[in-house]
Amino acid sequence: EELSALDAGYWWTRDDGATYPARGTGVHIPSLEELLEALPDDARLNVDIKSRDEGAADQVADLLLEHDAAHRSCVGSFDAAVAAELRARLPDSCAYYPEATARWQILGDLLPLESGTSPRYHILEIPTSSAGISLATEGLVRRAHRRDQLVWYWTINDSDEMEEVLATGADGLIT
């Protein structure tokens, strides 16, 4: 309720701040339910639960199932308990690694060790670097692909960086 009351167009500009044409026009942040109702039935979704509140995963799972959107959604959370709850409720959804599990997978890839992986996760959704180590490498992407996993990098907001990341063979990016 608090988020939907905000003016989502307040800071949007096309002219480096000379004007703000979307201010006060009723643009708001949609709820997940509003989004599911507005999107076409074949639109794919990436749903990342930030909350560690008990029941958050159930609320999201209920909505995705109610709108027949689980099969076209990739779901997850950096929190392992929330991610496990999502996997249990939405076994037909693609899933990305929770943060701690992703770290171990990447460490094994970088050493390079033959690291075990969980078939429960389909996507490494990771930053381009961590602790001063570049993770946006062709080798890391290649090893994930050998496990039949995708690699998505976040948060990429620069077109040159987008091109560099995609040149590694990455399957997607979050911007």
GROMACS .gro file of C-alpha atoms in nm, residues 34-153:
model
  120
   34GLU     CA    1  -0.161  -0.590  -1.080
   35LEU     CA    2   0.142  -0.683  -1.285
   36LEU     CA    3   0.020  -1.039  -1.338
   37GLU     CA    4  -0.320  -0.910  -1.447
   38ALA     CA    5  -0.172  -0.654  -1.689
   39LEU     CA    6   0.099  -0.860  -1.858
   40PRO     CA    7   0.029  -1.092  -2.152
   41ASP     CA    8   0.002  -1.460  -2.063
   42ASP     CA    9   0.336  -1.539  -2.226
   43ALA     CA   10   0.538  -1.268  -2.047
   44ARG     CA   11   0.825  -1.414  -1.848
   45LEU     CA   12   0.893  -1.290  -1.496
   46ASN     CA   13   1.189  -1.275  -1.262
   47VAL     CA   14   1.056  -1.255  -0.906
   48ASP     CA   15   1.308  -1.177  -0.634
   49ILE     CA   16   1.174  -1.181  -0.279
   50LYS     CA   17   1.368  -0.931  -0.071
   51SER     CA   18   1.168  -0.984   0.247
   52ARG     CA   19   1.262  -1.241   0.506
   53ASP     CA   20   0.916  -1.214   0.659
   54GLU     CA   21   0.753  -1.544   0.734
   55GLY     CA   22   0.489  -1.607   0.474
   56ALA     CA   23   0.633  -1.383   0.199
   57ALA     CA   24   0.721  -1.684  -0.016
   58ASP     CA   25   0.373  -1.829   0.035
   59GLN     CA   26   0.208  -1.502  -0.070
   60VAL     CA   27   0.414  -1.484  -0.388
   61ALA     CA   28   0.364  -1.854  -0.465
   62ASP     CA   29  -0.013  -1.820  -0.413
   63LEU     CA   30  -0.030  -1.529  -0.659
   64LEU     CA   31   0.182  -1.701  -0.925
   65LEU     CA   32  -0.026  -2.018  -0.899
   66GLU     CA   33  -0.356  -1.829  -0.897
   67HIS     CA   34  -0.258  -1.646  -1.217
   68ASP     CA   35  -0.109  -1.958  -1.380
   69ALA     CA   36   0.228  -1.784  -1.399
   70ALA     CA   37   0.455  -2.023  -1.206
   71HIS     CA   38   0.574  -2.205  -1.520
   72ARG     CA   39   0.689  -1.876  -1.680
   73SER     CA   40   0.853  -1.732  -1.371
   74CYS     CA   41   1.203  -1.752  -1.234
   75VAL     CA   42   1.180  -1.719  -0.858
   76GLY     CA   43   1.424  -1.682  -0.578
   77SER     CA   44   1.567  -1.493  -0.288
   78PHE     CA   45   1.914  -1.424  -0.158
   79ASP     CA   46   1.788  -1.574   0.168
   80ALA     CA   47   1.832  -1.953   0.159
   81ALA     CA   48   1.525  -2.029   0.374
   82VAL     CA   49   1.298  -1.818   0.154
   83ALA     CA   50   1.451  -1.971  -0.161
   84ALA     CA   51   1.391  -2.323  -0.024
   85GLU     CA   52   1.030  -2.238   0.058
   86LEU     CA   53   0.979  -2.107  -0.297
   87ARG     CA   54   1.132  -2.423  -0.447
   88ALA     CA   55   0.900  -2.638  -0.239
   89ARG     CA   56   0.591  -2.442  -0.340
   90LEU     CA   57   0.686  -2.380  -0.704
   91PRO     CA   58   0.875  -2.685  -0.833
   92ASP     CA   59   0.786  -2.600  -1.196
   93SER     CA   60   0.940  -2.254  -1.178
   94CYS     CA   61   1.297  -2.188  -1.272
   95ALA     CA   62   1.503  -2.082  -0.972
   96TYR     CA   63   1.822  -1.896  -0.908
   97TYR     CA   64   2.078  -1.968  -0.641
   98PRO     CA   65   2.042  -1.806  -0.300
   99GLU     CA   66   2.342  -1.586  -0.216
  100ALA     CA   67   2.547  -1.822   0.004
  101THR     CA   68   2.496  -2.118  -0.231
  102ALA     CA   69   2.593  -1.905  -0.531
  103ARG     CA   70   2.915  -1.800  -0.355
  104TRP     CA   71   3.020  -2.163  -0.307
  105GLN     CA   72   2.933  -2.247  -0.667
  106ILE     CA   73   3.133  -1.952  -0.799
  107LEU     CA   74   3.429  -2.029  -0.571
  108GLY     CA   75   3.439  -2.378  -0.714
  109ASP     CA   76   3.423  -2.235  -1.065
  110LEU     CA   77   3.703  -1.985  -1.005
  111LEU     CA   78   3.953  -2.223  -0.843
  112PRO     CA   79   3.866  -2.423  -1.077
  113LEU     CA   80   3.743  -2.724  -0.890
  114GLU     CA   81   3.485  -2.968  -1.008
  115SER     CA   82   3.218  -2.826  -0.787
  116GLY     CA   83   2.898  -2.999  -0.715
  117THR     CA   84   2.582  -2.818  -0.801
  118SER     CA   85   2.225  -2.851  -0.701
  119PRO     CA   86   1.982  -2.937  -0.979
  120ARG     CA   87   1.729  -2.731  -0.783
  121TYR     CA   88   1.881  -2.412  -0.927
  122HIS     CA   89   1.880  -2.314  -1.292
  123ILE     CA   90   2.039  -1.969  -1.292
  124LEU     CA   91   2.345  -1.805  -1.143
  125GLU     CA   92   2.215  -1.452  -1.088
  126ILE     CA   93   2.528  -1.269  -0.975
  127PRO     CA   94   2.711  -0.935  -0.973
  128THR     CA   95   2.988  -0.869  -1.224
  129SER     CA   96   3.246  -0.868  -0.946
  130SER     CA   97   3.282  -0.955  -0.581
  131ALA     CA   98   3.564  -0.880  -0.337
  132GLY     CA   99   3.764  -0.731  -0.625
  133ILE     CA  100   3.734  -1.045  -0.838
  134SER     CA  101   3.569  -1.024  -1.178
  135LEU     CA  102   3.285  -1.271  -1.215
  136ALA     CA  103   3.193  -1.159  -1.566
  137THR     CA  104   3.424  -1.400  -1.745
  138GLU     CA  105   3.385  -1.635  -2.037
  139GLY     CA  106   3.524  -1.920  -1.825
  140LEU     CA  107   3.268  -1.883  -1.549
  141VAL     CA  108   2.984  -1.862  -1.802
  142ARG     CA  109   3.120  -2.164  -1.993
  143ARG     CA  110   3.138  -2.377  -1.674
  144ALA     CA  111   2.779  -2.282  -1.582
  145HIS     CA  112   2.665  -2.372  -1.934
  146ARG     CA  113   2.831  -2.714  -1.899
  147ARG     CA  114   2.600  -2.766  -1.599
  148ASP     CA  115   2.303  -2.658  -1.815
  149GLN     CA  116   2.268  -2.341  -1.612
  150LEU     CA  117   2.218  -1.984  -1.724
  151VAL     CA  118   2.415  -1.682  -1.602
  152TRP     CA  119   2.248  -1.346  -1.545
  153TYR     CA  120   2.448  -1.048  -1.418
   0.00000   0.00000   0.00000
